[in-house]
Amino acid sequence: MHIVANLQLFQSVNQAEKQAENLPAALAVNAEGAPAYALSPRHQLAQYAATGCLNSTFYASAEAQLATVLELCKAIDPRFIAQTAVYCRERGHMKDMPALLVAVLAGQGTQQLAPAFARVIDNGKMLRNFVQILRSGAVGRKSLGTRPKKLVQAWLNNASEQVLLAASVGNAPSLADVVKMVHPKPQEAWRAAFFAWLIGKEYHTADLPPALNAFERYKVDPSLPVPPVPFQMLTALPLSAEQWAQIARQGGWQMLRMNLNTFARHGVFGIDGMAELIADKLRDPQAIARAKVFPYQLMSACMAAGDSVPAIVKAALEQALEISLLNVPQVAGKVVVCPDVSGSMSSPVSGYRGSATSSMRCIDVAALVAAAMLRKNPSTVVLPFEQNVVECELDAENSVMENAAKLAAIGGGGTNCSAPLARMNWKNIPADLVIFVSDNESWVDGKRGGATATMHQWQKFKRHNPQARMVCIDIAPHATTQACEREDILNIGGFSDEVFKMIALFACGQLDPAHWVGEIEAIDVRLV
């Protein structure tokens, strides 16, 4: 009997072996000293910048991150620095990092400074961050300089009363410090009176703008209605629980979400009906839609709510989280999510910031992505991993918080990014899209020479799933990855709700080979 070889089969096997031989060698090392791929300087800047994280993380100190970003900026053209700053502010809603990048442009004296400043410095907090960074000497100077000074003056002379009032809250530097520094020359009487009030000079009470005038009258007569000023301006006053309740009634959706613990401390929830009123506002679908809120913000709020916040309010936050899933795009095809549950993932997602450290950990973000994708795509397979794949039963019908809690409770062990792909190859699990959520510090599967184990396993997976794509979300800022850039691989640094949109675009082939860097490069930073 003659055995006829399946030429097509052997040809495909030989082709796969040839492709494996052609995989690029991992010539860099990650923070664990294991083989990894170095990202391009532009992609590295995007990775660091999009985390918005200038605080100590599991693997890097704040000083090391700052030094890396400043060094990267030396090798990158100012236009891309400006585009990255705008991207991080407008789409990632970051604060410190975009202000730093605009300060870098100020230090370089480039023409991109003005348009970047106009887009990034969009509130008083951002203005104060910008001034603080410039004066610190971090970007090579300790004075504002002529052009930055004019930009700050113009901002002060054009901001509305409400924007200026919000900007007056905070220190290091305070808005008063900034005004004394740049000496704005206001054209309107109300603005001149506002600046005089701010820095402690004489002013005509009649010239004060309406909200500030009401605030000054309220300080004299607390029986008057609570003025429409930032509630932080009222905290030094002896407010009653009922007055705090009035502040809560006047507050917008985002303000309520961010200050639940403050209201609890001041007795608001002890007033009949206030817990129910705030809960109703938080779970109002129309208010959620107007606020354009995504799951990440709401999960952060759920985790930050203290024990003194009533159960009905916490339940409303969870309901709002479920409603916000409508904003998460659905992905066509079979999806596999691989959340990293190793020990390093227990660090805060925005780094260690002392008393201001976020309660949201890297592992919580990984769990959120898995739970959100499971809700939008019920057939999603979730493969949590550390040294190996960890068994964890999730139910698409459960709430996001329930599923996220199950995953987050696994935590521990070393990191092996190739483990889920090895499991998929072993079990012959198909997929159109594979999503990794990790800090990319894989070391259990590290070996010297050649490609990473992740790339070998991905190449093997592609033999049977030739159209598959892979997204690697690196939650912490790093300059390396376990999967090199290709048309079928997207590396994303940091996390915000914008990531859900990018995953959907990449999955349906609407991101070009430049991927994430291409998204940043598409931003127009010219002055209009």
Coordinates of C-alpha atoms in Angstrom, one line a residue:
M1 CA 0.0 0.0 0.0
H2 CA 1.3 3.4 -1.0
I3 CA 1.0 6.2 1.6
V4 CA 0.3 9.5 -0.2
A5 CA 1.6 12.5 1.6
N6 CA -0.8 15.4 2.1
L7 CA 1.3 18.0 0.3
Q8 CA -0.9 20.9 1.4
L9 CA -0.7 19.8 5.1
F10 CA 3.1 19.5 5.0
Q11 CA 3.5 22.7 3.0
S12 CA 1.5 24.6 5.6
V13 CA 3.5 23.1 8.5
N14 CA 6.8 23.9 6.7
Q15 CA 5.5 27.4 6.1
A16 CA 4.6 27.9 9.7
E17 CA 8.1 26.6 10.8
K18 CA 9.7 29.0 8.4
Q19 CA 7.6 31.9 9.8
A20 CA 8.6 30.9 13.3
E21 CA 12.2 31.0 12.2
N22 CA 11.7 34.5 10.9
L23 CA 10.2 35.8 14.1
P24 CA 12.2 38.8 15.3
A25 CA 14.5 38.1 18.2
A26 CA 13.7 39.7 21.6
L27 CA 16.8 41.8 22.1
A28 CA 15.5 44.0 25.0
V29 CA 14.8 43.0 28.6
N30 CA 11.8 43.9 30.8
A31 CA 11.9 45.0 34.4
E32 CA 12.2 41.4 35.5
G33 CA 15.3 41.0 33.3
A34 CA 13.5 38.6 30.9
P35 CA 13.5 38.9 27.1
A36 CA 11.2 41.4 25.6
Y37 CA 10.7 43.7 22.5
A38 CA 11.7 47.3 22.7
L39 CA 9.1 49.8 21.5
S40 CA 10.0 52.7 19.2
P41 CA 10.7 56.0 21.0
R42 CA 7.3 57.3 19.8
H43 CA 5.5 54.3 21.0
Q44 CA 7.4 54.4 24.3
L45 CA 6.3 58.0 24.9
A46 CA 2.8 57.1 24.1
Q47 CA 3.0 54.2 26.5
Y48 CA 4.3 56.4 29.4
A49 CA 2.1 59.3 28.6
A50 CA -1.2 57.5 28.3
T51 CA -0.9 56.1 31.8
G52 CA -0.9 59.7 33.1
C53 CA 1.1 58.2 35.9
L54 CA 4.0 60.2 37.4
N55 CA 3.8 58.2 40.6
S56 CA 5.7 55.2 41.9
T57 CA 4.4 51.9 40.5
F58 CA 5.3 48.3 41.2
Y59 CA 8.3 48.4 38.9
A60 CA 9.3 52.1 38.5
S61 CA 9.7 55.1 40.8
A62 CA 8.1 58.5 39.8
E63 CA 11.6 60.0 39.4
A64 CA 12.6 57.2 36.9
Q65 CA 9.4 57.7 34.9
L66 CA 9.9 61.4 34.7
A67 CA 13.5 61.0 33.6
T68 CA 12.5 58.5 30.9
V69 CA 9.8 60.7 29.5
L70 CA 12.1 63.8 29.4
E71 CA 14.8 61.7 27.7
L72 CA 12.4 60.3 25.1
C73 CA 11.2 63.9 24.3
K74 CA 14.8 64.8 23.3
A75 CA 14.6 62.2 20.4
I76 CA 11.1 63.0 19.3
D77 CA 9.9 65.9 17.1
P78 CA 7.8 68.6 18.9
R79 CA 4.8 68.0 16.7
F80 CA 4.4 64.4 18.0
I81 CA 5.0 65.6 21.6
A82 CA 2.1 68.1 21.1
Q83 CA -0.1 65.5 19.5
T84 CA 0.6 63.1 22.4
A85 CA -0.3 65.8 25.0
V86 CA -3.6 66.5 23.2
Y87 CA -4.4 62.8 22.9
C88 CA -3.8 62.2 26.6
R89 CA -5.8 65.1 27.7
E90 CA -8.8 65.0 25.4
R91 CA -9.2 61.2 25.1
G92 CA -7.4 59.9 28.2
H93 CA -8.5 62.7 30.5
M94 CA -5.0 62.8 32.1
K95 CA -3.7 65.7 34.1
D96 CA 0.0 65.6 35.1
M97 CA 1.5 64.0 32.0
P98 CA -0.1 66.3 29.3
A99 CA 0.8 69.3 31.4
L100 CA 4.4 68.0 31.5
L101 CA 4.5 67.5 27.7
V102 CA 3.2 71.1 27.1
A103 CA 5.9 72.3 29.6
V104 CA 8.5 70.4 27.5
L105 CA 7.3 72.3 24.4
A106 CA 7.7 75.6 26.4
G107 CA 11.2 74.6 27.3
Q108 CA 12.0 73.8 23.7
G109 CA 10.5 77.1 22.5
T110 CA 8.7 75.4 19.6
Q111 CA 5.8 76.8 17.6
Q112 CA 3.7 73.8 18.7
L113 CA 3.5 75.3 22.2
A114 CA 0.5 77.7 21.5
P115 CA -1.9 75.2 19.9
A116 CA -1.0 72.5 22.4
F117 CA -1.5 74.9 25.3
A118 CA -4.9 75.9 23.9
R119 CA -6.1 72.2 23.7
V120 CA -4.5 70.8 26.9
I121 CA -4.7 73.7 29.4
D122 CA -8.4 73.6 29.6
N123 CA -9.1 74.3 33.2
G124 CA -7.5 75.9 36.3
K125 CA -6.0 72.7 37.6
M126 CA -4.2 72.1 34.3
L127 CA -3.0 75.7 34.3
R128 CA -1.6 75.4 37.8
N129 CA 0.1 72.0 36.9
F130 CA 1.7 73.7 33.8
V131 CA 3.1 76.6 35.9
Q132 CA 4.3 74.3 38.7
I133 CA 6.2 72.0 36.3
L134 CA 7.9 75.0 34.5
R135 CA 8.9 76.6 37.8
S136 CA 10.3 73.3 39.2
G137 CA 13.1 73.3 36.7
A138 CA 12.2 69.7 35.5
V139 CA 12.2 70.8 31.8
G140 CA 15.4 72.9 32.1
R141 CA 14.1 76.3 33.2
K142 CA 12.7 77.8 36.4
S143 CA 10.9 80.8 35.0
L144 CA 7.9 81.0 32.7
G145 CA 9.5 82.9 29.9
T146 CA 7.9 85.4 27.6
R147 CA 5.7 83.2 25.4
P148 CA 4.4 80.9 28.2
K149 CA 3.7 84.0 30.3
K150 CA 1.6 85.5 27.5
L151 CA -0.3 82.3 27.2
V152 CA -1.1 82.2 30.9
Q153 CA -2.1 85.9 30.9
A154 CA -4.5 85.2 27.9
W155 CA -6.0 82.2 29.7
L156 CA -6.7 84.3 32.9
N157 CA -8.2 87.2 30.8
N158 CA -10.5 84.9 28.9
A159 CA -11.7 82.4 31.5
S160 CA -15.3 82.7 32.7
E161 CA -16.2 83.4 36.4
Q162 CA -17.1 79.7 37.0
V163 CA -13.8 78.5 35.5
L164 CA -11.9 81.1 37.6
L165 CA -13.7 80.1 40.8
A166 CA -12.9 76.4 40.2
A167 CA -9.3 77.4 39.5
S168 CA -9.0 79.3 42.8
V169 CA -9.3 75.9 44.7
G170 CA -5.9 74.3 45.2
N171 CA -2.3 75.2 46.0
A172 CA 1.3 74.7 44.9
P173 CA 0.9 77.1 43.2
S174 CA -2.4 78.7 44.0
L175 CA -4.2 80.7 41.4
A176 CA -3.3 83.8 43.4
D177 CA 0.4 82.8 43.0
V178 CA -0.1 82.5 39.3
V179 CA -1.8 85.9 39.1
K180 CA 1.0 87.6 41.0
M181 CA 3.5 85.9 38.8
V182 CA 2.1 87.0 35.4
H183 CA 0.2 90.2 36.2
P184 CA -2.8 89.9 33.9
K185 CA -4.3 93.2 32.7
P186 CA -8.1 92.5 32.7
Q187 CA -10.4 94.6 30.5
E188 CA -13.6 94.0 32.5
A189 CA -14.4 95.5 35.9
W190 CA -15.6 92.2 37.3
R191 CA -12.4 90.4 36.3
A192 CA -10.3 93.2 37.9
A193 CA -12.3 92.9 41.1
F194 CA -12.0 89.1 41.0
F195 CA -8.2 89.2 40.8
A196 CA -8.0 91.9 43.5
W197 CA -10.2 89.7 45.8
L198 CA -8.0 86.7 44.9
I199 CA -4.7 88.3 45.9
G200 CA -6.0 90.2 48.9
K201 CA -6.0 93.7 47.4
E202 CA -8.8 96.3 47.6
Y203 CA -11.8 96.0 45.4
H204 CA -15.3 97.4 45.0
T205 CA -17.9 94.8 46.2
A206 CA -20.3 95.9 43.6
D207 CA -17.9 95.0 40.9
L208 CA -17.5 91.3 42.0
P209 CA -19.1 88.8 39.6
P210 CA -22.4 87.3 40.7
A211 CA -21.4 84.0 42.2
L212 CA -18.4 85.5 44.1
N213 CA -20.6 88.4 45.3
A214 CA -23.1 85.8 46.6
F215 CA -20.3 83.9 48.3
E216 CA -19.1 87.0 50.2
R217 CA -22.7 87.8 51.3
Y218 CA -23.2 84.2 52.4
K219 CA -20.1 84.4 54.7
V220 CA -21.7 87.3 56.5
D221 CA -25.2 85.8 56.5
P222 CA -25.3 82.0 56.4
S223 CA -29.1 82.1 56.3
L224 CA -28.9 83.1 52.6
P225 CA -29.1 80.3 50.0
V226 CA -25.8 78.4 49.5
P227 CA -24.0 80.2 46.6
P228 CA -23.2 78.5 43.3
V229 CA -19.5 78.2 43.9
P230 CA -17.2 75.1 44.1
F231 CA -18.1 73.4 47.3
Q232 CA -14.4 73.4 48.3
M233 CA -14.7 77.1 48.9
L234 CA -17.4 76.4 51.5
T235 CA -15.5 73.7 53.4
A236 CA -13.8 76.3 55.7
L237 CA -17.2 77.6 56.7
P238 CA -19.3 76.1 59.6
L239 CA -21.9 74.4 57.3
S240 CA -24.7 72.4 58.8
A241 CA -25.7 69.0 57.4
E242 CA -28.7 70.6 55.7
Q243 CA -26.4 73.1 54.0
W244 CA -24.2 70.3 52.7
A245 CA -27.4 68.6 51.5
Q246 CA -28.2 71.7 49.5
I247 CA -24.8 71.6 47.9
A248 CA -25.5 67.9 47.0
R249 CA -28.9 68.9 45.5
Q250 CA -27.3 71.5 43.3
G251 CA -24.4 69.3 42.2
G252 CA -24.1 67.8 38.8
W253 CA -23.7 64.1 38.1
Q254 CA -19.9 64.0 38.0
M255 CA -19.7 66.1 41.2
L256 CA -21.9 63.7 43.1
R257 CA -19.9 60.7 41.9
M258 CA -16.7 62.2 43.1
N259 CA -17.8 63.4 46.5
L260 CA -19.9 60.7 48.1
N261 CA -17.4 60.2 50.9
T262 CA -17.4 64.0 51.6
F263 CA -21.2 64.1 51.9
A264 CA -21.1 61.1 54.2
R265 CA -18.6 62.8 56.5
H266 CA -20.8 65.9 56.8
G267 CA -24.0 64.0 57.6
V268 CA -25.9 64.4 54.3
F269 CA -27.0 60.8 54.3
G270 CA -28.5 61.2 57.8
I271 CA -31.1 63.6 56.4
D272 CA -34.4 61.8 55.4
G273 CA -34.6 61.2 51.7
M274 CA -31.1 62.4 50.8
A275 CA -29.7 58.9 50.2
E276 CA -32.6 58.1 47.9
L277 CA -32.3 61.5 46.1
I278 CA -28.6 61.0 45.4
A279 CA -29.1 57.4 44.4
D280 CA -31.8 58.4 41.9
K281 CA -29.6 61.0 40.3
L282 CA -26.7 58.6 40.0
R283 CA -28.7 55.9 38.2
D284 CA -30.6 58.2 35.9
P285 CA -29.9 56.9 32.4
Q286 CA -30.2 60.3 30.8
A287 CA -27.8 61.9 33.3
I288 CA -25.3 59.1 32.7
A289 CA -25.6 59.6 28.9
R290 CA -25.1 63.4 29.3
A291 CA -22.0 62.7 31.4
K292 CA -20.7 60.3 28.7
V293 CA -19.5 58.1 31.5
F294 CA -17.8 54.7 30.8
P295 CA -17.4 51.7 33.1
Y296 CA -13.9 52.6 34.3
Q297 CA -15.0 55.8 36.0
L298 CA -17.9 54.1 37.7
M299 CA -15.9 51.1 38.8
S300 CA -13.4 53.6 40.4
A301 CA -16.3 55.3 42.2
C302 CA -17.7 52.0 43.4
M303 CA -14.4 51.0 44.9
A304 CA -13.7 54.4 46.4
A305 CA -17.1 54.6 48.2
G306 CA -16.4 54.2 52.0
D307 CA -18.4 52.2 54.6
S308 CA -20.3 55.3 55.6
V309 CA -21.9 55.7 52.1
P310 CA -25.3 54.0 52.3
A311 CA -26.0 50.7 50.5
I312 CA -28.7 52.2 48.3
V313 CA -26.1 54.7 47.0
K314 CA -23.5 52.0 46.3
A315 CA -26.2 50.0 44.6
A316 CA -27.0 53.0 42.4
L317 CA -23.4 53.2 41.4
E318 CA -23.4 49.6 40.4
Q319 CA -26.6 50.1 38.4
A320 CA -25.0 53.1 36.7
L321 CA -22.0 50.9 35.9
E322 CA -24.3 48.4 34.2
I323 CA -26.0 51.2 32.2
S324 CA -22.6 52.6 31.2
L325 CA -21.9 49.3 29.4
L326 CA -24.1 50.6 26.6
N327 CA -21.1 52.9 25.8
V328 CA -18.8 49.9 25.3
P329 CA -18.6 48.8 21.6
Q330 CA -19.6 45.2 20.8
V331 CA -16.9 43.2 19.0
A332 CA -17.9 40.8 16.2
G333 CA -16.6 37.2 16.3
K334 CA -15.1 35.0 19.0
V335 CA -13.3 36.9 21.8
V336 CA -10.8 35.6 24.4
V337 CA -9.7 37.8 27.3
C338 CA -6.6 37.0 29.2
P339 CA -6.4 39.0 32.5
D340 CA -3.1 38.9 34.3
V341 CA -3.7 38.0 38.0
S342 CA -0.1 37.8 39.1
G343 CA 1.3 39.4 42.2
S344 CA 2.5 42.6 40.6
M345 CA -1.0 43.4 39.4
S346 CA -2.1 44.2 42.9
S347 CA -0.3 47.6 42.7
P348 CA -2.5 50.8 42.3
V349 CA -3.3 51.5 38.7
S350 CA -2.1 55.2 39.0
G351 CA 0.9 54.4 41.2
Y352 CA 1.6 55.1 44.9
R353 CA 0.5 58.6 45.8
G354 CA 0.5 58.5 49.6
S355 CA -3.0 59.3 51.0
A356 CA -4.2 60.0 47.5
T357 CA -3.4 56.5 46.2
S358 CA -6.2 55.1 44.1
S359 CA -8.2 52.2 45.5
M360 CA -8.3 50.9 41.9
R361 CA -5.6 48.3 41.3
C362 CA -4.1 47.0 38.0
I363 CA -5.9 43.7 38.6
D364 CA -9.2 45.5 39.0
V365 CA -8.7 47.0 35.5
A366 CA -7.9 43.6 34.1
A367 CA -11.1 42.2 35.7
L368 CA -13.2 45.1 34.4
V369 CA -12.1 44.5 30.8
A370 CA -12.9 40.8 31.1
A371 CA -16.3 41.5 32.8
A372 CA -17.3 44.2 30.3
M373 CA -16.3 42.1 27.3
L374 CA -18.2 39.2 28.7
R375 CA -21.3 41.3 29.1
K376 CA -21.2 42.7 25.6
N377 CA -20.1 39.4 24.0
P378 CA -21.6 36.5 26.2
S379 CA -19.6 33.8 24.4
T380 CA -16.3 35.5 25.5
V381 CA -13.8 33.0 26.9
V382 CA -11.8 34.4 30.0
L383 CA -8.5 32.8 30.7
P384 CA -6.9 34.4 33.9
F385 CA -3.2 33.7 34.2
E386 CA -0.2 34.0 36.4
Q387 CA 2.4 31.3 36.1
N388 CA -0.3 29.1 34.5
V389 CA -3.9 29.6 33.5
V390 CA -6.2 29.8 36.6
E391 CA -9.6 28.3 36.5
C392 CA -12.4 30.8 37.3
E393 CA -16.0 30.5 36.4
L394 CA -17.7 33.7 35.3
D395 CA -21.3 34.3 34.3
A396 CA -22.3 36.8 31.7
E397 CA -25.5 37.4 33.6
N398 CA -23.7 38.5 36.7
S399 CA -23.0 42.1 37.3
V400 CA -19.6 43.6 36.3
M401 CA -18.7 44.1 39.9
E402 CA -19.5 40.5 40.8
N403 CA -17.4 39.1 37.9
A404 CA -14.6 41.6 38.5
A405 CA -14.5 40.6 42.2
K406 CA -14.1 37.0 41.3
L407 CA -11.1 37.7 39.1
A408 CA -9.5 40.2 41.5
A409 CA -9.7 37.7 44.3
I410 CA -7.4 35.3 42.5
G411 CA -4.2 37.5 42.6
G412 CA -0.7 36.1 43.2
G413 CA 2.1 34.2 41.6
G414 CA 4.6 35.0 38.8
T415 CA 3.9 36.2 35.3
N416 CA 3.7 34.0 32.2
C417 CA 2.1 35.8 29.3
S418 CA 2.4 32.9 27.0
A419 CA 0.4 30.6 29.3
P420 CA -3.1 31.5 27.9
L421 CA -2.0 31.1 24.3
A422 CA -0.4 27.7 25.1
R423 CA -3.7 26.7 26.7
M424 CA -5.6 27.8 23.6
N425 CA -3.2 25.9 21.3
W426 CA -3.4 22.8 23.5
K427 CA -7.3 22.9 23.8
N428 CA -7.7 24.1 20.2
I429 CA -9.8 27.1 21.4
P430 CA -10.5 29.3 18.4
A431 CA -10.6 33.1 18.5
D432 CA -11.0 36.1 16.2
L433 CA -9.7 38.5 18.9
V434 CA -7.4 37.8 21.9
I435 CA -7.1 40.6 24.5
F436 CA -4.3 40.6 27.1
V437 CA -4.5 42.9 30.1
S438 CA -1.2 42.8 31.9
D439 CA 1.8 44.7 33.0
N440 CA 3.8 42.7 30.4
E441 CA 6.5 41.8 32.9
S442 CA 6.6 38.1 31.9
W443 CA 9.5 36.1 33.3
V444 CA 8.3 32.6 34.0
D445 CA 8.5 31.8 30.3
G446 CA 11.7 33.8 29.7
K447 CA 14.4 32.1 27.7
R448 CA 17.6 33.5 26.1
G449 CA 17.8 33.9 22.4
G450 CA 15.2 34.1 19.7
A451 CA 11.6 35.3 19.9
T452 CA 9.6 35.5 23.2
A453 CA 7.5 32.5 24.2
T454 CA 4.4 34.7 23.6
M455 CA 5.3 35.3 20.0
H456 CA 6.1 31.6 19.4
Q457 CA 2.7 30.6 20.9
W458 CA 0.9 33.3 18.9
Q459 CA 2.5 32.1 15.7
K460 CA 1.4 28.6 16.4
F461 CA -2.1 29.9 17.2
K462 CA -2.2 31.7 13.8
R463 CA -1.8 28.5 11.9
H464 CA -5.4 27.5 12.7
N465 CA -6.7 31.1 13.2
P466 CA -5.1 33.0 10.3
Q467 CA -7.4 36.1 10.6
A468 CA -7.0 36.4 14.4
R469 CA -5.8 39.7 16.0
M470 CA -4.3 40.3 19.4
V471 CA -4.5 43.4 21.6
C472 CA -1.9 43.7 24.5
I473 CA -3.0 46.3 27.1
D474 CA 0.0 47.3 29.3
I475 CA -1.6 48.9 32.3
A476 CA 1.6 50.2 33.8
P477 CA 4.1 52.4 31.9
H478 CA 6.8 50.3 30.3
A479 CA 9.1 50.5 27.3
T480 CA 8.9 46.8 26.3
T481 CA 6.3 44.3 25.2
Q482 CA 6.0 40.5 24.9
A483 CA 4.4 40.8 21.4
C484 CA 6.2 42.8 18.7
E485 CA 4.4 45.3 16.6
R486 CA 2.7 43.7 13.5
E487 CA -0.4 44.2 11.5
D488 CA -2.2 41.6 13.7
I489 CA -0.9 42.9 17.0
L490 CA -1.9 46.1 18.8
N491 CA 0.1 47.3 21.9
I492 CA -1.7 49.8 24.1
G493 CA -0.2 51.5 27.1
G494 CA -2.2 52.6 30.1
F495 CA -5.9 52.4 30.5
S496 CA -8.9 54.7 30.1
D497 CA -12.4 54.1 28.7
E498 CA -10.9 55.1 25.3
V499 CA -9.3 51.7 25.2
F500 CA -12.7 50.0 24.6
K501 CA -13.2 52.1 21.4
M502 CA -9.6 51.3 20.2
I503 CA -10.2 47.5 20.7
A504 CA -13.3 47.7 18.6
L505 CA -11.7 49.7 15.8
F506 CA -8.7 47.3 15.7
A507 CA -10.9 44.2 15.8
C508 CA -12.8 45.3 12.6
G509 CA -9.6 46.4 10.8
Q510 CA -10.2 50.2 11.1
L511 CA -6.8 50.9 12.6
D512 CA -3.9 51.0 10.2
P513 CA -0.5 49.2 10.8
A514 CA 0.8 52.2 12.7
H515 CA -2.0 51.4 15.2
W516 CA -2.0 53.5 18.3
V517 CA 0.8 55.8 17.3
G518 CA -1.1 56.4 14.1
E519 CA -4.1 57.5 16.1
I520 CA -2.0 60.1 17.9
E521 CA -0.3 61.2 14.7
A522 CA -3.7 61.9 13.1
I523 CA -4.4 64.6 15.7
D524 CA -4.3 68.1 14.2
V525 CA -2.5 70.5 16.5
R526 CA -2.5 73.6 14.3
L527 CA -4.0 76.8 15.6
V528 CA -7.5 77.4 14.2

